[in-house]
Protein backbone atom coordinates (compact mmCIF):
# COMPACT_ATOMS: atom_id res chain seq x y z
CA UNK A 1 -11.89 19.49 -4.11
CA UNK A 2 -11.73 17.24 -1.08
CA UNK A 3 -14.25 17.88 1.67
CA UNK A 4 -14.05 15.69 4.75
CA UNK A 5 -17.14 16.17 6.85
CA UNK A 6 -15.79 13.71 9.42
CA UNK A 7 -13.19 16.21 10.60
CA UNK A 8 -13.59 16.53 14.33
CA UNK A 9 -13.34 19.80 16.14
CA UNK A 10 -11.17 20.12 19.26
CA UNK A 11 -14.31 20.57 21.36
CA UNK A 12 -15.85 17.32 20.16
CA UNK A 13 -12.61 15.50 20.84
CA UNK A 14 -12.29 16.59 24.45
CA UNK A 15 -13.14 13.12 25.78
CA UNK A 16 -10.56 11.14 23.82
CA UNK A 17 -7.73 12.98 22.14
CA UNK A 18 -6.59 11.37 18.91
CA UNK A 19 -2.87 11.01 18.29
CA UNK A 20 -0.73 11.48 15.20
CA UNK A 21 2.90 11.11 14.20
CA UNK A 22 4.34 12.97 11.20
CA UNK A 23 7.85 12.21 9.92
CA UNK A 24 10.15 14.80 8.37
CA UNK A 25 7.95 17.43 9.95
CA UNK A 26 10.26 20.26 10.97
CA UNK A 27 9.44 22.26 7.80
CA UNK A 28 7.37 22.41 4.63
CA UNK A 29 4.35 20.19 4.07
CA UNK A 30 5.17 18.00 7.08
CA UNK A 31 5.08 20.92 9.49
CA UNK A 32 1.85 22.17 7.90
CA UNK A 33 0.25 18.73 8.31
CA UNK A 34 1.22 18.85 11.98
CA UNK A 35 -0.34 22.31 12.27
CA UNK A 36 -3.59 21.29 10.59
CA UNK A 37 -3.97 18.10 12.66
CA UNK A 38 -3.16 19.95 15.87
CA UNK A 39 -5.75 22.60 14.93
CA UNK A 40 -8.28 19.77 14.67
CA UNK A 41 -7.50 18.71 18.22
CA UNK A 42 -4.98 15.92 17.67
CA UNK A 43 -2.03 15.35 19.98
CA UNK A 44 0.71 15.45 17.35
CA UNK A 45 4.27 14.18 17.51
CA UNK A 46 6.48 16.16 15.16
CA UNK A 47 9.27 13.80 14.12
CA UNK A 48 12.56 14.94 12.62
CA UNK A 49 16.16 13.77 12.60
CA UNK A 50 17.54 17.21 13.42
CA UNK A 51 16.60 17.89 17.03
CA UNK A 52 17.36 21.63 16.95
CA UNK A 53 15.18 22.20 13.88
CA UNK A 54 12.48 19.93 15.22
CA UNK A 55 12.33 21.67 18.59
CA UNK A 56 12.27 25.07 16.85
CA UNK A 57 9.27 23.97 14.76
CA UNK A 58 7.49 22.74 17.90
CA UNK A 59 8.16 26.05 19.66
CA UNK A 60 6.75 27.98 16.69
CA UNK A 61 3.56 25.92 16.78
CA UNK A 62 3.29 26.35 20.55
CA UNK A 63 3.62 30.12 20.05
CA UNK A 64 0.71 29.92 17.61
CA UNK A 65 -1.42 28.39 20.37
CA UNK A 66 -1.01 24.72 19.44
CA UNK A 67 0.29 23.40 22.76
CA UNK A 68 -0.32 19.68 22.15
CA UNK A 69 2.54 19.30 19.65
CA UNK A 70 5.59 17.36 20.81
CA UNK A 71 9.01 16.64 19.33
CA UNK A 72 10.10 13.06 18.62
CA UNK A 73 13.64 12.35 17.46
CA UNK A 74 13.45 10.09 14.41
CA UNK A 75 15.79 9.36 11.50
CA UNK A 76 13.83 7.21 9.05
CA UNK A 77 17.05 5.78 7.57
CA UNK A 78 18.24 4.32 10.87
CA UNK A 79 16.90 1.05 12.31
CA UNK A 80 18.16 2.03 15.75
CA UNK A 81 16.62 5.52 15.65
CA UNK A 82 13.25 4.22 14.46
CA UNK A 83 13.17 1.45 17.06
CA UNK A 84 14.05 3.88 19.84
CA UNK A 85 11.39 6.35 18.65
CA UNK A 86 8.72 3.64 18.65
CA UNK A 87 9.71 2.54 22.15
CA UNK A 88 9.66 6.15 23.35
CA UNK A 89 6.25 6.88 21.86
CA UNK A 90 4.80 3.73 23.44
CA UNK A 91 5.59 5.22 26.85
CA UNK A 92 3.70 8.41 26.02
CA UNK A 93 0.50 7.19 24.34
CA UNK A 94 -1.67 4.07 24.44
CA UNK A 95 -2.50 4.03 20.73
CA UNK A 96 -1.45 5.81 17.54
CA UNK A 97 -4.36 6.92 15.38
CA UNK A 98 -2.47 8.49 12.48
CA UNK A 99 0.95 7.86 10.95
CA UNK A 100 2.01 10.25 8.19
CA UNK A 101 5.11 9.04 6.35
CA UNK A 102 6.10 12.45 5.04
CA UNK A 103 9.91 12.42 5.04
CA UNK A 104 11.21 12.56 1.46
CA UNK A 105 14.25 13.63 -0.54
CA UNK A 106 15.60 13.76 -4.07
CA UNK A 107 19.30 12.96 -3.64
CA UNK A 108 20.04 13.41 -7.34
CA UNK A 109 18.25 16.72 -7.66
CA UNK A 110 16.41 16.64 -10.99
CA UNK A 111 19.01 15.09 -13.27
CA UNK A 112 17.95 13.02 -16.27
CA UNK A 113 17.87 9.18 -16.25
CA UNK A 114 21.26 8.95 -17.98
CA UNK A 115 22.95 11.20 -15.44
CA UNK A 116 21.60 9.89 -12.14
CA UNK A 117 23.91 7.54 -10.29
CA UNK A 118 22.95 4.33 -8.53
CA UNK A 119 24.30 5.83 -5.30
CA UNK A 120 21.90 8.79 -5.67
CA UNK A 121 19.03 6.40 -6.31
CA UNK A 122 19.93 4.34 -3.25
CA UNK A 123 20.03 7.44 -1.04
CA UNK A 124 16.63 8.54 -2.35
CA UNK A 125 15.10 5.10 -1.83
CA UNK A 126 16.53 4.89 1.68
CA UNK A 127 14.30 7.78 2.75
CA UNK A 128 11.35 7.67 0.34
CA UNK A 129 10.76 3.92 0.32
CA UNK A 130 12.75 1.94 2.87
CA UNK A 131 12.16 4.65 5.46
CA UNK A 132 8.40 4.25 5.02
CA UNK A 133 8.61 0.48 5.42
CA UNK A 134 10.93 0.78 8.44
CA UNK A 135 8.72 3.32 10.22
CA UNK A 136 5.43 1.60 9.43
CA UNK A 137 6.64 -1.76 10.68
CA UNK A 138 8.06 -0.20 13.85
CA UNK A 139 4.89 1.69 14.79
CA UNK A 140 2.31 -0.85 13.61
CA UNK A 141 1.64 -2.28 17.08
CA UNK A 142 0.64 1.17 18.34
CA UNK A 143 -1.52 1.66 15.24
CA UNK A 144 -3.27 -1.66 15.84
CA UNK A 145 -4.40 -0.34 19.22
CA UNK A 146 -6.32 2.48 17.53
CA UNK A 147 -10.00 1.98 16.81
CA UNK A 148 -9.52 3.60 13.41
CA UNK A 149 -5.86 3.71 12.40
CA UNK A 150 -4.82 5.74 9.39
CA UNK A 151 -1.51 5.63 7.52
CA UNK A 152 -0.80 8.25 4.88
CA UNK A 153 2.24 7.87 2.65
CA UNK A 154 3.11 11.21 1.11
CA UNK A 155 3.79 10.45 -2.54
CA UNK A 156 3.74 12.46 -5.74
CA UNK A 157 1.86 12.67 -9.00
CA UNK A 158 5.29 12.01 -10.52
CA UNK A 159 4.94 8.46 -9.19
CA UNK A 160 1.91 7.83 -11.41
CA UNK A 161 2.88 5.80 -14.48
CA UNK A 162 -0.39 6.85 -16.11
CA UNK A 163 0.21 10.57 -15.64
CA UNK A 164 3.92 10.59 -16.51
CA UNK A 165 3.31 8.72 -19.78
CA UNK A 166 0.45 10.95 -20.98
CA UNK A 167 1.87 13.26 -23.71
CA UNK A 168 -0.99 15.69 -23.10
CA UNK A 169 -0.49 15.76 -19.34
CA UNK A 170 1.50 18.19 -17.17
CA UNK A 171 4.08 15.62 -16.07
CA UNK A 172 5.18 14.32 -19.45
CA UNK A 173 8.12 16.66 -19.92
CA UNK A 174 9.58 15.87 -16.50
CA UNK A 175 11.96 12.92 -16.63
CA UNK A 176 13.99 11.60 -13.74
CA UNK A 177 14.24 8.12 -12.28
CA UNK A 178 15.39 8.17 -8.65
CA UNK A 179 12.61 10.31 -7.19
CA UNK A 180 9.93 9.29 -9.69
CA UNK A 181 10.47 5.54 -9.31
CA UNK A 182 10.75 5.81 -5.52
CA UNK A 183 7.26 7.30 -5.49
CA UNK A 184 5.93 4.66 -7.91
CA UNK A 185 7.35 1.98 -5.61
CA UNK A 186 5.78 3.78 -2.66
CA UNK A 187 2.38 3.32 -4.29
CA UNK A 188 3.00 -0.44 -4.40
CA UNK A 189 4.05 -0.37 -0.74
CA UNK A 190 0.84 1.49 0.10
CA UNK A 191 -1.24 -1.23 -1.52
CA UNK A 192 0.72 -3.98 0.23
CA UNK A 193 0.32 -2.46 3.68
CA UNK A 194 -3.35 -1.67 3.01
CA UNK A 195 -4.09 -5.32 2.31
CA UNK A 196 -2.03 -6.55 5.26
CA UNK A 197 -3.65 -4.14 7.73
CA UNK A 198 -7.28 -4.30 6.53
CA UNK A 199 -8.19 -6.81 9.24
CA UNK A 200 -7.14 -4.27 11.87
CA UNK A 201 -9.32 -1.55 10.32
CA UNK A 202 -6.23 0.48 9.45
CA UNK A 203 -6.59 2.42 6.21
CA UNK A 204 -3.44 3.03 4.15
CA UNK A 205 -3.38 5.52 1.28
CA UNK A 206 -0.99 7.64 -0.79
CA UNK A 207 -1.38 11.42 -0.85
CA UNK A 208 -0.05 13.60 -3.67
CA UNK A 209 0.42 17.13 -2.28
CA UNK A 210 0.72 18.65 -5.74
CA UNK A 211 3.46 21.02 -6.89
CA UNK A 212 4.01 22.89 -3.64
CA UNK A 213 6.68 25.45 -2.79
CA UNK A 214 9.13 23.57 -0.53
CA UNK A 215 12.88 23.16 -0.14
CA UNK A 216 12.65 20.01 -2.28
CA UNK A 217 12.00 22.12 -5.39
CA UNK A 218 13.82 25.28 -4.24
CA UNK A 219 10.40 26.77 -3.47
CA UNK A 220 9.43 26.83 -7.14
CA UNK A 221 6.04 25.16 -6.69
CA UNK A 222 2.99 27.40 -7.25
CA UNK A 223 1.00 25.98 -4.32
CA UNK A 224 1.33 27.07 -0.70
CA UNK A 225 1.93 24.44 1.98
CA UNK A 226 -1.59 24.83 3.39
CA UNK A 227 -2.94 23.67 0.02
CA UNK A 228 -0.22 21.04 -0.29
CA UNK A 229 -1.22 19.50 3.05
CA UNK A 230 -4.90 19.09 2.13
CA UNK A 231 -4.81 15.63 0.58
CA UNK A 232 -2.71 14.26 3.45
CA UNK A 233 -4.98 15.68 6.14
CA UNK A 234 -8.04 14.41 4.26
CA UNK A 235 -6.64 10.87 4.21
CA UNK A 236 -5.43 11.11 7.82
CA UNK A 237 -8.94 11.94 9.04
CA UNK A 238 -11.00 9.54 6.92
CA UNK A 239 -14.32 8.26 8.26
CA UNK A 240 -14.88 4.51 8.73
CA UNK A 241 -16.33 4.18 5.23
CA UNK A 242 -13.38 5.98 3.63
CA UNK A 243 -11.07 4.39 1.06
CA UNK A 244 -7.95 2.31 1.54
CA UNK A 245 -5.25 1.35 -0.97
CA UNK A 246 -6.05 4.56 -2.86
CA UNK A 247 -4.14 7.49 -4.35
CA UNK A 248 -5.43 11.05 -3.87
CA UNK A 249 -4.53 14.63 -4.58
CA UNK A 250 -6.52 17.66 -3.38
CA UNK A 251 -9.06 17.19 -6.18
CA UNK A 252 -9.73 13.48 -5.71
CA UNK A 253 -8.56 10.08 -6.91
CA UNK A 254 -5.45 9.77 -9.10
CA UNK A 255 -4.64 6.94 -11.55
CA UNK A 256 -1.78 4.65 -10.62
């Protein structure tokens, strides 16, 4: 199980408040990541494309005592929306310490490889892959201004070629291509950004939440969102000697 002793309490962070942005955060794991980071004293920007749902999530967190959570309108599939969000955030904070690319979909549901359409694959990639690239590139200047930037791409164990091809493993009997391959490609994107941003001391990693009950799987996952958020929060709050270009679930390192 992951234990991050570097986690900073709100009291210790009173001098300089760290900042975080979480995409697709109006519900599920994204909202829970916002909650956990805010509980640790971060100023968190809860990003979502649906303003009403996003504002409702912010209000719920405020009601729970987490007042330093703020809504940011952001559609990861839109160049214009992402550009505007980055410009807006730059007027509110001097540096971005954490970017969590959480937004994700499965446009084809869980059809088999012979049933999924190219259009469904494209829609899935637009959020799960191109959205991550679009957002990361747009916010990278704010991340460079952090003394210890962290980018966490929320992936899936289903993106591991090693795990999905192991006949004895839990993923072998699941077979779909749009979602699975988008998460495999995301791992490659993680490595690429990690190498490109190493000189700026920005760590980039992929988090696998595990099979968590969310709308994505019709709430069939056995894990609760507080457990599902653990690997993401761990990677978002890494110490200076923490890993980069790595792939983690709540129990540790995963094989690519």
